[in-house]
Amino acid sequence: MLRLQKTALLVWLSLAGAAQAAEPVWISIGEQGYQQLKKINPAAQSRQSRLLAPDGALAKGGAGENVHLVQISESELPKLSDAIHENLRHCGGYIVHASRVEAEAALKGPAAPLAASVAPSYAIDNQATVKPLLPQLQDSNILGTIQSLSSYQNRFYTTRHGVDASNWIAGQWKQLAGNRADVAVEQFAHAAWPQKSVILTIKGKSNAAETVVLGGHLDSTVGSGTGEASRAPGADDDASGIASLTEVIRVLLASGYQPQRTLKFIAYAAEEVGLRGSSEIARRYKQQQVNVVGALQLDMTNYQGDAQDIFLFTDYTNAAQNAFLANLAKTYLPTLKVGYSQCGYACSDHASWHAQGYPASFPFESSFNNSNPNIHTARDTLASSGNQARHALKFSQLALAYAVELGSDGPAAKRLAQR
Ligand code: IPO
Ligand code: ZN
């Protein structure tokens, strides 16, 4: 009897496991990606399609790409990412949605902003705070973080290593937070996979409801298999972005800086499989009407592919905030050259915020055409970036200026009264 129960339990457990692995998910995917999907799974069917402009808005006058809604098995996601990366030189190229209803809503373009949202002034008026902090940012610290993160066998969203890497980041950020009462580190659990996102919050003093988000993704991927033993160092993609952000956290907290707006640093889980971690978080924040006044994404900061230093991606991002970033660079990093480029698809977590109607930006290490050829392979190592983090330091500098200039604004009424 006992033995029978045990067998039944084991059968049930393995069925439950199998069911989870084959869980159907709704994705939106561009025409080219859809053709790749049909090669992997000829039975995959477009349930709905719509012509979208390159920034996810509805296309007018035929410009843009046909975007399809398809239901596929969760276990097909890594294969799909790989096929798109290999054959289209894209990463991602599709977005996983929480339900059919949400997938259909996404096809209609980005959601409307919150009613309460007002565009920030984007004034650059905190030189006295920013300037002494910039030289404290050290590329040696960024290098150390990239080293630690890329030493995990892989950081897949499904593996023990991927879970360990999330826990390691939480531990590092907790150490940096120390015992400040206005700083908290939490891990955001996702129902469908074990890897958690990590969130460090510095609570704003006078304007805490307005929130500034700085993020990067903590997972990695590789074309050839997603098992525990598979090697996916992801040194540039995206240990570099997490390392650039960690150095900003270190310097801000070491200086005792207290923002007026709330600052949130987020290491997203599961970016490489359809922006899943960030899309859950952005959706949750929108549901809870969190007033995110700006989101900055650092995904890949340590490979310089062009003469210019920082490329602002103009699609799936907010033009006013991009102009603010260009002004920040001009003011604080005058020797850096800023370029502009496009992904042509929702290529990183900024697109999750953009989809919810929040202003998002994506400063990137290279142009689209000269992007790092080693990502999503076992060759994405620190050695491939020359065992240095000088390029990634520029992104810490820009992100720190962004955090302080946007983080230092009090409530809007007060801002007006001061004019
Ligand atoms: C990424 C973004 C732009 C380019 I050009 C290349 C790569 C982001 C990378 N993390 C990715 O694989 N996104 O899914
Ligand atoms: Zn990637």
Short mmCIF file of C-alpha atoms and ligand atoms in Angstrom, two decimals, residues 91 217 221 237 271-272 299-300 375-376, ligand 2:
data_model
loop_
_atom_site.label_atom_id
_atom_site.label_comp_id
_atom_site.label_asym_id
_atom_site.label_seq_id
_atom_site.Cartn_x
_atom_site.Cartn_y
_atom_site.Cartn_z
CA CYS A 91 18.56 37.78 -30.20
CA HIS A 217 19.38 40.87 -17.20
CA THR A 221 22.03 31.67 -22.98
CA ASP A 237 25.61 39.42 -22.39
CA GLU A 271 15.44 37.92 -20.63
CA GLU A 272 16.82 35.51 -23.21
CA ASP A 299 22.31 44.98 -21.65
CA MET A 300 25.88 44.51 -22.99
CA ILE A 375 27.28 36.48 -27.58
CA HIS A 376 25.14 33.37 -27.07
ZN ZN B 2 21.49 37.87 -25.41
#
